[in-house]
Amino acid sequence: MSGSVFSKGSLRAMGLWLCCHGAVACTGVTSNEAGGQGGDDNEAGTSGNGANDGNDRGGQSGEGGTGASAKLAGTTWRRLTAAQLNNSLADLFGSGLSVGAPDPDIREHNFLSIGAGLTNTSSGGVEKLQALSHELAEKVALDPNRRKLWFTCDPKTEFAACVSASLKKLGVAMFRQPLPNETLAGLLTIAEQARTSFGDPWVGVQYAIAAMMQSPRFFYIQEKVRGDAKPGESVALDGYSVASRLSFLLWNSTPDAELLQAAGKGELDSDGGIEAQTKRLLQSPRAKQGLREFFASAWGIHKAANRSFDVEAYPMLAATVGASALEEALRFIETHIIDGGKPLGQALLSNDTFVNRDLAPIYGLPALPGPVYAKTTLPASAKRHGFFTHTAFLIANSTPIDTQPMLRGRTVRENLLCQEVPDPPANLMAQLPPLEPGKKQTKRERLAVHRKDPFCASCHDVIDPPGLALEHYDAAGFFRATEDGLAIDASGDLDDAAFENPEGFVKAIVQHPAFYPCFVTNLYRHATAHVETGDEEEAITTLAKEFVDDQANVPRLLSQLTRSRLFTHVTMPAL
């Protein structure tokens, strides 16, 4: 490092030392290798000593609160999703820094958050991260408008003091916890070496920021606990870990300064402090950003975004109809469920929605000018019966040319009711039986062949009825009374709840005894980035009952969840 040329290669050489101290990423790091308590820095393992409201959550297991006696899952170590990475960059350094993820996001159990905790960063991903970090750091350090967000001093006059103070402040924001002194010293060494080699203090800053962007402390969400606990014992997360859980749940981005300050003061060690910050975050327009990710994943409507249709079958539809349908659905959710605070079941039966020129023909409405969304009450002629008969849910579970009753039915079972549907055998094609030559048949008639076969009936008896209930809506969501000239029969039953038409079916969904517990389960999975353990299921059931008793109000459910031990505590892993 003593030569006159300081390059990216020399930064990587120093990175071998910094990797050991959590300052830069290491090729092949995995959740098991890097996980546990997220490093050995004792100083970052506890939150501040600020006053609390007398309802301290305690360092170890205790009484009271949802999940008080449950054996909870352990801490997580998961990488930022592409959206979280870009949201964090924008919040830290200003807009215009969007980048592609070093590795593609993976969904597990419907959620990116769970996939992020189960997926390693590949060697190629680490190389991409290194390249991105230099590109981004240059844009930050050499742009006066971006760097002034963190550097209020001039490193040209007092380099060491200025850079040390600024990186320490930036480190808390980027790493979402205090910057350990040893890591700060390593970053200062990088900055000094680069400044000496290039003769420019801002290039020194650039290289230090590049190292921070490569850090697992930035690129991964790490969780730590308060105090000591024995293996198998429940223990509270520290305030900084709670801050990250809150922010990535509600904003899908890094915690802001106020939230990190609350963590540092110990305010997130109490129910009152968590409740206050949850309320603040929910009142911010940014809450829509975080909750959109949850709803799009939980109900599978994220698949609508890239859906396109056969131009011969649907010449009236624009290529952007999928994205428009998803936007309609998310605006619906924001208006009725998040901002409006309506009971969940009641909200989902509403036909007050948002329509633009892409969607108007699907609903049989007059053409609308431009891409603007108009708040619209769908008329009776549209034949709609709430959210699950609106375009996004329908097209997310179709093909470009035809409906897929099996796919729609499976989504109802798995995403809305949390009922497990086994995959078909590997040697079996999961598709409709072919039409008999010269004979017209509805999909109900064709699927009846499967249900007569005992080998197939075990699955088709479960997924076909809810899928066929939506057959009045074609692949693109248009209402139809017939299929190939034959009358459509949309009647059926959903676990002994009989219905005659789509309206009755949608009511059967929101009245199903598994619907609200499934919604709470999905929220818990998304918020904590793991699938519930057997010991957690009872606590989630209790939370779901409280949700129903509280008129199924989602904002209040979020406040209840974030104050529960399900959210604030973990169980130490066995040795």
Coordinates of C-alpha atoms in Angstrom, one line a residue:
M1 CA 0.0 0.0 0.0
S2 CA 3.0 2.3 0.1
G3 CA 3.3 2.8 -3.7
S4 CA 2.4 5.9 -5.5
V5 CA -0.5 4.2 -7.4
F6 CA -3.6 3.5 -5.4
S7 CA -6.1 1.4 -7.4
K8 CA -9.2 -0.6 -7.0
G9 CA -6.9 -3.7 -6.7
S10 CA -5.1 -2.2 -3.7
L11 CA -8.5 -1.4 -2.1
R12 CA -9.4 -5.1 -2.5
A13 CA -6.1 -6.0 -0.8
M14 CA -6.9 -3.8 2.1
G15 CA -10.4 -5.2 2.0
L16 CA -9.0 -8.6 3.2
W17 CA -8.3 -6.9 6.5
L18 CA -11.5 -4.9 6.5
C19 CA -13.6 -7.9 5.7
C20 CA -12.6 -9.5 9.0
H21 CA -14.0 -6.4 10.8
G22 CA -17.2 -6.2 8.8
A23 CA -16.2 -3.1 6.8
V24 CA -16.3 -4.7 3.3
A25 CA -18.0 -7.7 1.8
C26 CA -16.2 -11.1 1.4
T27 CA -16.7 -13.4 -1.6
G28 CA -18.9 -16.3 -0.7
V29 CA -20.3 -14.9 2.6
T30 CA -23.4 -16.8 3.7
S31 CA -26.0 -16.3 6.3
N32 CA -24.6 -19.1 8.4
E33 CA -21.0 -17.9 8.1
A34 CA -21.8 -14.3 8.8
G35 CA -24.9 -14.6 10.9
G36 CA -25.5 -15.2 14.6
Q37 CA -25.1 -11.9 16.2
G38 CA -23.8 -10.1 13.2
G39 CA -20.1 -9.7 14.2
D40 CA -18.0 -9.4 17.3
D41 CA -18.3 -5.7 18.0
N42 CA -19.4 -5.4 21.6
E43 CA -20.0 -1.7 21.5
A44 CA -22.8 -2.1 18.9
G45 CA -24.5 -4.9 20.8
T46 CA -26.6 -2.7 23.1
S47 CA -28.7 0.3 22.5
G48 CA -28.5 3.5 24.5
N49 CA -29.4 4.1 28.1
G50 CA -32.2 6.6 27.5
A51 CA -35.3 6.7 29.7
N52 CA -38.3 4.5 29.0
D53 CA -42.0 4.6 29.7
G54 CA -41.8 2.0 32.4
N55 CA -42.8 -0.8 30.0
D56 CA -39.3 -1.9 29.2
R57 CA -39.3 -5.0 27.0
G58 CA -36.4 -6.5 29.0
G59 CA -33.2 -8.2 27.9
Q60 CA -34.4 -11.7 28.4
S61 CA -37.7 -13.6 28.3
G62 CA -40.4 -12.5 30.6
E63 CA -44.1 -12.2 31.0
G64 CA -46.7 -10.2 29.1
G65 CA -47.4 -9.4 25.5
T66 CA -48.3 -11.5 22.4
G67 CA -45.8 -14.3 22.1
A68 CA -44.6 -14.0 25.7
S69 CA -44.2 -17.7 26.1
A70 CA -43.4 -18.7 22.5
K71 CA -40.1 -20.0 21.4
L72 CA -39.2 -17.5 18.7
A73 CA -36.9 -17.8 15.7
G74 CA -33.3 -16.4 16.0
T75 CA -31.8 -13.3 14.6
T76 CA -31.6 -12.9 10.8
W77 CA -28.8 -11.8 8.4
R78 CA -30.3 -11.0 5.1
R79 CA -29.1 -8.9 2.2
L80 CA -31.0 -5.9 0.9
T81 CA -33.4 -6.5 -1.9
A82 CA -33.0 -4.5 -5.1
A83 CA -35.8 -2.1 -4.0
Q84 CA -34.4 -1.7 -0.5
L85 CA -30.9 -1.0 -1.9
N86 CA -32.2 1.7 -4.2
N87 CA -34.5 3.2 -1.6
S88 CA -31.6 3.3 0.9
L89 CA -29.3 4.9 -1.6
A90 CA -31.9 7.6 -2.4
D91 CA -32.5 8.3 1.3
L92 CA -28.8 8.5 2.1
F93 CA -27.5 10.4 -0.9
G94 CA -30.4 11.8 -2.9
S95 CA -32.3 10.5 -5.9
G96 CA -30.8 9.4 -9.2
L97 CA -28.5 6.6 -7.9
S98 CA -30.6 3.6 -8.9
V99 CA -28.6 0.5 -9.7
G100 CA -29.3 -3.1 -10.6
A101 CA -29.0 -5.6 -7.8
P102 CA -25.6 -7.5 -7.8
D103 CA -27.6 -10.8 -7.6
P104 CA -31.3 -11.3 -8.6
D105 CA -33.9 -11.2 -5.8
I106 CA -35.4 -14.5 -4.9
R107 CA -38.9 -15.1 -3.5
E108 CA -39.5 -17.8 -0.9
H109 CA -42.9 -18.4 0.6
N110 CA -44.1 -15.5 -1.6
F111 CA -41.8 -12.9 0.0
L112 CA -38.5 -11.3 -1.1
S113 CA -37.6 -10.7 2.6
I114 CA -37.5 -14.4 3.3
G115 CA -35.6 -15.2 0.1
A116 CA -33.0 -12.5 1.0
G117 CA -32.3 -14.4 4.2
L118 CA -31.9 -17.7 2.5
T119 CA -29.7 -16.7 -0.5
N120 CA -26.0 -16.3 -0.6
T121 CA -24.2 -13.5 -2.4
S122 CA -22.4 -15.2 -5.3
S123 CA -18.8 -14.5 -6.3
G124 CA -20.1 -12.7 -9.4
G125 CA -22.4 -10.7 -7.1
V126 CA -19.5 -9.6 -4.9
E127 CA -17.6 -8.4 -8.0
K128 CA -20.6 -6.5 -9.2
L129 CA -21.0 -4.9 -5.8
Q130 CA -17.4 -3.9 -5.8
A131 CA -17.8 -2.2 -9.2
L132 CA -21.1 -0.6 -8.2
S133 CA -19.6 0.7 -5.0
H134 CA -16.8 2.6 -6.8
E135 CA -19.2 4.0 -9.4
L136 CA -21.7 5.2 -6.7
A137 CA -19.0 6.5 -4.3
E138 CA -17.5 8.6 -7.1
K139 CA -20.9 10.1 -7.8
V140 CA -21.4 10.9 -4.1
A141 CA -17.9 12.2 -3.2
L142 CA -17.3 14.3 -6.3
D143 CA -20.8 15.8 -6.3
P144 CA -21.0 18.9 -4.0
N145 CA -24.7 18.6 -3.6
R146 CA -24.6 14.9 -2.5
R147 CA -21.5 15.0 -0.3
K148 CA -22.7 18.1 1.6
L149 CA -25.5 15.9 3.1
W150 CA -22.7 14.3 5.3
F151 CA -19.6 16.5 4.9
T152 CA -20.3 19.9 6.4
C153 CA -16.6 20.5 6.8
D154 CA -13.8 20.8 4.3
P155 CA -11.3 17.9 4.2
K156 CA -8.8 20.1 2.3
T157 CA -8.1 22.0 5.5
E158 CA -8.3 19.4 8.3
F159 CA -8.5 16.1 6.6
A160 CA -8.3 13.6 9.5
A161 CA -10.7 15.5 11.8
C162 CA -13.2 16.3 9.0
V163 CA -13.3 12.8 7.5
S164 CA -13.4 11.0 10.8
A165 CA -16.3 13.0 12.1
S166 CA -18.2 12.8 8.8
L167 CA -17.6 9.1 8.3
K168 CA -18.7 8.4 11.8
K169 CA -22.0 10.1 11.2
L170 CA -22.4 8.5 7.8
G171 CA -21.5 5.1 9.2
V172 CA -24.4 5.1 11.7
A173 CA -26.8 5.9 8.8
M174 CA -25.3 3.3 6.3
F175 CA -24.7 0.5 8.8
R176 CA -27.9 1.2 10.8
Q177 CA -25.9 1.0 14.1
P178 CA -22.8 2.7 15.6
L179 CA -19.6 2.5 13.6
P180 CA -17.1 0.5 15.6
N181 CA -13.8 2.4 16.3
E182 CA -11.7 -0.3 14.7
T183 CA -13.8 -0.1 11.5
L184 CA -13.6 3.7 11.4
A185 CA -9.8 3.5 11.8
G186 CA -9.6 1.1 8.8
L187 CA -11.8 3.5 6.7
L188 CA -9.6 6.4 7.6
T189 CA -6.5 4.5 6.5
I190 CA -8.1 3.8 3.1
A191 CA -9.1 7.5 2.8
E192 CA -5.6 8.7 3.7
Q193 CA -3.9 6.3 1.3
A194 CA -6.1 7.3 -1.6
R195 CA -5.6 11.0 -0.8
T196 CA -1.9 10.6 -0.8
S197 CA -1.9 8.6 -4.1
F198 CA -4.2 10.9 -6.0
G199 CA -3.5 14.2 -4.3
D200 CA -7.2 14.9 -3.8
P201 CA -8.9 14.6 -0.4
W202 CA -12.3 14.0 -2.0
V203 CA -10.9 11.0 -3.8
G204 CA -9.9 9.8 -0.4
V205 CA -13.5 10.2 0.7
Q206 CA -14.6 8.4 -2.4
Y207 CA -12.6 5.3 -1.6
A208 CA -13.7 5.2 2.0
I209 CA -17.4 5.4 0.9
A210 CA -16.8 2.7 -1.7
A211 CA -15.5 0.4 1.1
M212 CA -18.6 1.2 3.2
M213 CA -20.9 0.4 0.3
Q214 CA -19.2 -3.0 0.0
S215 CA -19.6 -3.8 3.7
P216 CA -21.9 -6.5 4.9
R217 CA -23.0 -4.0 7.5
F218 CA -24.6 -2.0 4.7
F219 CA -25.5 -4.7 2.1
Y220 CA -27.0 -7.0 4.7
I221 CA -29.5 -6.4 7.4
Q222 CA -28.0 -7.7 10.6
E223 CA -29.7 -8.2 13.9
K224 CA -28.2 -8.1 17.4
V225 CA -29.6 -8.7 20.8
R226 CA -29.6 -6.8 24.1
G227 CA -27.6 -8.3 26.9
D228 CA -26.6 -12.0 27.2
A229 CA -28.8 -15.0 26.9
K230 CA -28.3 -18.8 27.0
P231 CA -29.0 -21.0 24.0
G232 CA -32.7 -21.6 23.6
E233 CA -33.6 -18.5 25.7
S234 CA -35.7 -15.6 24.4
V235 CA -34.0 -12.3 24.4
A236 CA -34.9 -8.8 23.2
L237 CA -33.4 -7.3 20.0
D238 CA -31.3 -4.2 20.5
G239 CA -32.8 -0.8 19.6
Y240 CA -30.9 -0.5 16.3
S241 CA -32.2 -3.9 15.2
V242 CA -35.8 -2.9 16.1
A243 CA -35.3 0.3 14.1
S244 CA -34.2 -1.7 11.1
R245 CA -37.2 -4.1 11.4
L246 CA -39.6 -1.1 11.7
S247 CA -38.1 0.9 8.8
F248 CA -37.8 -2.0 6.3
L249 CA -41.3 -3.2 7.2
L250 CA -43.0 0.2 6.9
W251 CA -40.8 2.1 4.5
N252 CA -38.9 -0.7 2.7
S253 CA -35.8 1.4 3.3
T254 CA -33.1 2.3 5.8
P255 CA -34.0 3.9 9.1
D256 CA -34.0 7.7 9.1
A257 CA -32.0 9.9 11.5
E258 CA -34.9 10.3 14.0
L259 CA -35.4 6.5 14.2
L260 CA -31.7 5.8 14.7
Q261 CA -31.6 8.5 17.4
A262 CA -34.5 6.9 19.2
A263 CA -32.6 3.6 19.1
G264 CA -29.5 5.3 20.5
K265 CA -31.4 6.8 23.3
G266 CA -33.0 3.5 24.3
E267 CA -36.5 4.6 23.3
L268 CA -37.0 1.5 21.2
D269 CA -36.4 -0.7 24.3
S270 CA -40.0 0.1 25.4
D271 CA -43.5 -0.4 24.0
G272 CA -44.3 3.3 24.2
G273 CA -41.2 4.2 22.2
I274 CA -42.0 1.6 19.5
E275 CA -45.6 2.7 19.3
A276 CA -44.6 6.3 18.9
Q277 CA -42.2 5.5 16.1
T278 CA -44.6 3.1 14.4
K279 CA -47.2 5.9 14.4
R280 CA -44.7 8.4 12.9
L281 CA -43.6 6.0 10.2
L282 CA -47.1 5.1 9.3
Q283 CA -48.2 8.8 9.0
S284 CA -45.4 9.4 6.5
P285 CA -46.1 9.1 2.8
R286 CA -43.2 6.8 2.6
A287 CA -45.3 4.1 4.5
K288 CA -47.0 3.4 1.2
Q289 CA -43.7 2.5 -0.3
G290 CA -43.1 -0.2 2.3
L291 CA -46.6 -1.6 2.5
R292 CA -47.0 -1.8 -1.2
E293 CA -44.2 -4.5 -1.2
F294 CA -46.1 -6.5 1.5
F295 CA -49.5 -6.5 -0.2
A296 CA -48.1 -7.1 -3.7
S297 CA -46.3 -10.2 -2.4
A298 CA -48.9 -11.5 0.0
W299 CA -51.7 -11.6 -2.5
G300 CA -49.5 -12.4 -5.5
I301 CA -50.5 -9.4 -7.5
H302 CA -46.8 -8.4 -8.1
K303 CA -47.0 -10.9 -11.0
A304 CA -49.4 -8.5 -12.8
A305 CA -46.7 -5.9 -13.4
N306 CA -45.0 -7.6 -16.4
R307 CA -48.1 -9.3 -17.7
S308 CA -48.8 -8.7 -21.4
F309 CA -51.3 -10.2 -23.8
D310 CA -51.5 -11.7 -27.2
V311 CA -52.0 -8.8 -29.6
E312 CA -54.3 -10.8 -31.9
A313 CA -56.6 -11.8 -29.0
Y314 CA -56.5 -8.4 -27.3
P315 CA -55.7 -5.7 -29.9
M316 CA -57.3 -3.1 -27.7
L317 CA -54.9 -3.5 -24.8
A318 CA -51.7 -1.5 -24.4
A319 CA -48.4 -3.1 -23.5
T320 CA -48.5 -1.3 -20.2
V321 CA -51.8 -2.8 -19.0
G322 CA -50.1 -5.1 -16.5
A323 CA -48.2 -2.2 -14.8
S324 CA -51.4 -0.1 -14.8
A325 CA -53.4 -3.0 -13.2
L326 CA -50.9 -3.3 -10.4
E327 CA -50.9 0.4 -9.8
E328 CA -54.7 0.4 -9.6
A329 CA -54.6 -2.4 -7.0
L330 CA -52.0 -0.7 -4.9
R331 CA -53.8 2.7 -5.0
F332 CA -57.0 0.7 -3.9
I333 CA -55.1 -0.8 -1.0
E334 CA -53.6 2.6 0.1
T335 CA -57.0 4.4 -0.1
H336 CA -59.2 1.8 1.6
I337 CA -56.9 -0.2 3.9
I338 CA -53.9 2.0 4.8
D339 CA -55.1 5.6 4.7
G340 CA -58.8 4.8 5.1
G341 CA -58.4 2.3 7.8
K342 CA -61.5 0.4 6.8
P343 CA -62.1 -3.1 8.1
L344 CA -60.1 -5.4 5.8
G345 CA -63.0 -7.6 4.6
Q346 CA -65.3 -4.6 4.0
A347 CA -62.6 -2.7 2.1
L348 CA -62.0 -5.7 -0.2
L349 CA -65.6 -5.7 -1.3
S350 CA -65.5 -2.1 -2.5
N351 CA -65.8 -1.2 -6.2
D352 CA -64.4 2.3 -5.6
T353 CA -61.1 2.0 -7.5
F354 CA -58.7 3.9 -9.8
V355 CA -58.9 3.6 -13.6
N356 CA -56.7 4.9 -16.4
R357 CA -56.9 4.6 -20.2
D358 CA -55.2 1.2 -20.1
L359 CA -57.9 -0.3 -17.8
A360 CA -61.0 1.5 -19.0
P361 CA -61.8 -1.0 -21.8
I362 CA -61.5 -3.9 -19.4
Y363 CA -64.2 -2.4 -17.2
G364 CA -66.3 -1.4 -20.1
L365 CA -65.8 2.3 -19.4
P366 CA -65.5 5.2 -21.8
A367 CA -61.9 6.0 -23.0
L368 CA -60.0 8.2 -20.6
P369 CA -57.4 10.8 -21.7
G370 CA -53.8 10.3 -20.9
P371 CA -52.2 8.0 -18.3
V372 CA -53.9 9.7 -15.3
Y373 CA -55.8 7.5 -12.8
A374 CA -59.3 8.6 -12.2
K375 CA -61.0 7.6 -9.0
T376 CA -64.0 5.6 -10.2
T377 CA -66.9 3.7 -8.8
L378 CA -67.3 0.8 -11.1
P379 CA -70.9 0.5 -12.4
A380 CA -73.1 -2.6 -12.1
S381 CA -72.5 -3.2 -15.8
A382 CA -68.8 -3.9 -15.0
K383 CA -69.9 -7.0 -13.1
R384 CA -67.3 -6.5 -10.4
H385 CA -67.5 -7.5 -6.7
G386 CA -64.4 -6.0 -5.0
F387 CA -60.7 -6.4 -5.1
F388 CA -60.5 -10.1 -6.2
T389 CA -62.5 -9.4 -9.3
H390 CA -60.5 -6.3 -10.3
T391 CA -57.9 -6.6 -13.0
A392 CA -54.6 -7.1 -11.1
F393 CA -55.6 -10.3 -9.2
L394 CA -57.2 -11.8 -12.3
I395 CA -54.3 -11.2 -14.8
A396 CA -51.6 -12.1 -12.3
N397 CA -53.0 -15.6 -12.4
S398 CA -53.6 -16.0 -16.1
T399 CA -51.6 -16.6 -19.3
P400 CA -51.3 -14.1 -22.2
I401 CA -54.1 -15.9 -24.0
D402 CA -56.3 -17.8 -21.6
T403 CA -57.5 -18.2 -18.0
Q404 CA -55.9 -20.6 -15.7
P405 CA -58.5 -21.8 -13.1
M406 CA -55.9 -24.1 -11.5
L407 CA -53.5 -21.1 -11.0
R408 CA -56.2 -18.8 -9.7
G409 CA -57.5 -21.5 -7.4
R410 CA -54.0 -22.2 -6.0
T411 CA -53.4 -18.6 -5.4
V412 CA -56.6 -18.3 -3.4
R413 CA -55.6 -21.4 -1.3
E414 CA -52.0 -20.5 -0.7
N415 CA -51.9 -16.7 -0.7
L416 CA -55.3 -15.9 0.8
L417 CA -55.9 -18.9 3.1
C418 CA -52.4 -20.2 3.8
Q419 CA -53.4 -23.7 2.8
E420 CA -50.6 -25.8 1.4
V421 CA -51.2 -27.2 -2.1
P422 CA -48.6 -29.8 -3.1
D423 CA -46.8 -29.5 -6.4
P424 CA -47.9 -31.9 -9.1
P425 CA -45.6 -34.9 -9.7
A426 CA -42.5 -34.0 -11.7
N427 CA -43.6 -36.2 -14.6
L428 CA -47.1 -34.7 -14.8
M429 CA -47.9 -31.7 -17.0
A430 CA -49.9 -29.2 -15.0
Q431 CA -52.3 -28.1 -17.7
L432 CA -55.8 -28.5 -18.8
P433 CA -56.9 -31.7 -20.6
P434 CA -57.0 -31.2 -24.3
L435 CA -60.3 -30.5 -26.0
E436 CA -62.0 -33.5 -27.7
P437 CA -62.0 -33.1 -31.5
G438 CA -65.0 -31.2 -32.8
K439 CA -66.5 -30.8 -29.3
K440 CA -66.9 -27.6 -27.4
Q441 CA -66.2 -27.7 -23.6
T442 CA -65.9 -25.2 -20.8
K443 CA -62.9 -25.4 -18.5
R444 CA -65.2 -26.8 -15.8
E445 CA -66.1 -29.7 -18.1
R446 CA -62.5 -30.3 -19.1
L447 CA -61.3 -30.2 -15.5
A448 CA -63.9 -32.7 -14.5
V449 CA -61.7 -35.3 -16.1
H450 CA -59.0 -34.6 -13.5
R451 CA -61.5 -34.8 -10.6
K452 CA -62.7 -38.2 -11.6
D453 CA -59.2 -39.6 -11.4
P454 CA -58.4 -40.4 -7.7
F455 CA -54.7 -39.6 -8.3
C456 CA -55.5 -36.1 -9.5
A457 CA -58.6 -35.4 -7.5
S458 CA -56.7 -34.8 -4.2
C459 CA -55.4 -31.5 -5.5
H460 CA -58.0 -30.6 -8.1
D461 CA -60.9 -30.9 -5.6
V462 CA -59.1 -28.2 -3.6
I463 CA -57.9 -25.8 -6.3
D464 CA -60.5 -26.1 -9.0
P465 CA -63.6 -24.7 -7.2
P466 CA -62.1 -21.3 -6.3
G467 CA -60.4 -21.1 -9.8
L468 CA -63.6 -21.9 -11.6
A469 CA -65.5 -19.3 -9.5
L470 CA -63.6 -16.6 -11.5
E471 CA -64.2 -18.0 -14.9
H472 CA -66.5 -15.2 -15.8
Y473 CA -63.3 -13.1 -16.1
D474 CA -61.1 -13.9 -19.0
A475 CA -57.3 -13.9 -19.2
A476 CA -57.2 -10.0 -19.4
G477 CA -60.0 -9.5 -16.9
F478 CA -62.8 -8.8 -19.2
F479 CA -66.2 -10.1 -18.0
R480 CA -67.8 -12.7 -20.1
A481 CA -71.1 -14.7 -19.8
T482 CA -70.0 -17.5 -22.0
E483 CA -66.9 -19.5 -23.0
D484 CA -66.7 -20.4 -26.6
G485 CA -70.5 -20.0 -26.8
L486 CA -71.2 -22.1 -23.8
A487 CA -72.7 -20.7 -20.6
I488 CA -70.2 -20.4 -17.7
D489 CA -71.1 -22.0 -14.4
A490 CA -69.3 -20.1 -11.6
S491 CA -71.0 -21.8 -8.7
G492 CA -69.3 -24.0 -6.1
D493 CA -68.2 -24.1 -2.5
L494 CA -65.2 -22.9 -0.6
D495 CA -64.7 -25.4 2.3
D496 CA -68.5 -25.9 2.7
A497 CA -69.4 -22.3 2.1
A498 CA -71.6 -22.5 -1.0
F499 CA -71.8 -19.8 -3.6
E500 CA -73.6 -19.2 -6.9
N501 CA -71.5 -16.5 -8.6
P502 CA -68.4 -14.4 -8.2
E503 CA -70.1 -12.1 -5.7
G504 CA -70.8 -15.0 -3.4
F505 CA -67.4 -16.4 -3.9
V506 CA -65.6 -13.2 -2.9
K507 CA -67.8 -13.0 0.2
A508 CA -66.9 -16.6 1.0
I509 CA -63.2 -15.6 0.8
V510 CA -63.3 -12.8 3.3
Q511 CA -65.7 -14.7 5.6
H512 CA -63.5 -17.8 5.5
P513 CA -62.1 -18.7 9.0
A514 CA -58.6 -18.9 7.7
F515 CA -58.6 -15.6 5.8
Y516 CA -57.7 -13.2 8.7
P517 CA -55.2 -15.6 10.4
C518 CA -53.5 -16.0 7.0
F519 CA -53.3 -12.3 6.5
V520 CA -51.6 -11.9 9.9
T521 CA -49.3 -14.9 9.2
N522 CA -48.2 -13.3 5.9
L523 CA -47.5 -10.0 7.6
Y524 CA -45.5 -11.7 10.3
R525 CA -43.4 -13.6 7.7
H526 CA -42.7 -10.5 5.7
A527 CA -41.9 -8.4 8.8
T528 CA -39.5 -10.9 10.3
A529 CA -38.2 -12.5 7.1
H530 CA -38.8 -16.1 8.2
V531 CA -41.6 -18.7 8.2
E532 CA -43.2 -19.1 11.6
T533 CA -42.0 -22.0 13.8
G534 CA -44.5 -24.2 15.5
D535 CA -44.0 -22.4 18.8
E536 CA -44.8 -19.1 17.1
E537 CA -48.1 -20.2 15.5
E538 CA -50.1 -19.9 18.8
A539 CA -48.9 -16.4 19.3
I540 CA -49.8 -15.5 15.7
T541 CA -53.2 -17.0 16.2
T542 CA -53.7 -14.8 19.3
L543 CA -52.6 -11.7 17.3
A544 CA -55.1 -12.7 14.5
K545 CA -58.0 -12.9 17.0
E546 CA -57.1 -9.5 18.4
F547 CA -57.0 -8.2 14.8
V548 CA -60.5 -9.5 14.1
D549 CA -61.8 -8.2 17.5
D550 CA -60.4 -4.8 16.5
Q551 CA -62.5 -4.6 13.3
A552 CA -59.6 -5.9 11.2
N553 CA -58.0 -2.5 11.1
V554 CA -54.6 -2.9 9.4
P555 CA -52.8 0.2 10.7
R556 CA -53.7 -0.8 14.3
L557 CA -52.5 -4.4 13.5
L558 CA -49.1 -3.0 12.4
S559 CA -48.8 -1.1 15.7
Q560 CA -49.8 -4.2 17.7
L561 CA -47.4 -6.5 15.8
T562 CA -44.4 -4.1 16.2
R563 CA -44.9 -3.9 19.9
S564 CA -45.3 -7.7 20.3
R565 CA -42.6 -10.0 21.4
L566 CA -43.0 -11.7 18.1
F567 CA -41.4 -8.7 16.5
T568 CA -39.0 -7.5 19.3
H569 CA -37.6 -10.8 20.6
V570 CA -35.7 -13.7 19.2
T571 CA -34.5 -17.1 20.6
M572 CA -30.8 -17.7 20.9
P573 CA -29.8 -20.7 18.7
A574 CA -28.7 -23.9 20.3
L575 CA -24.9 -24.5 20.4

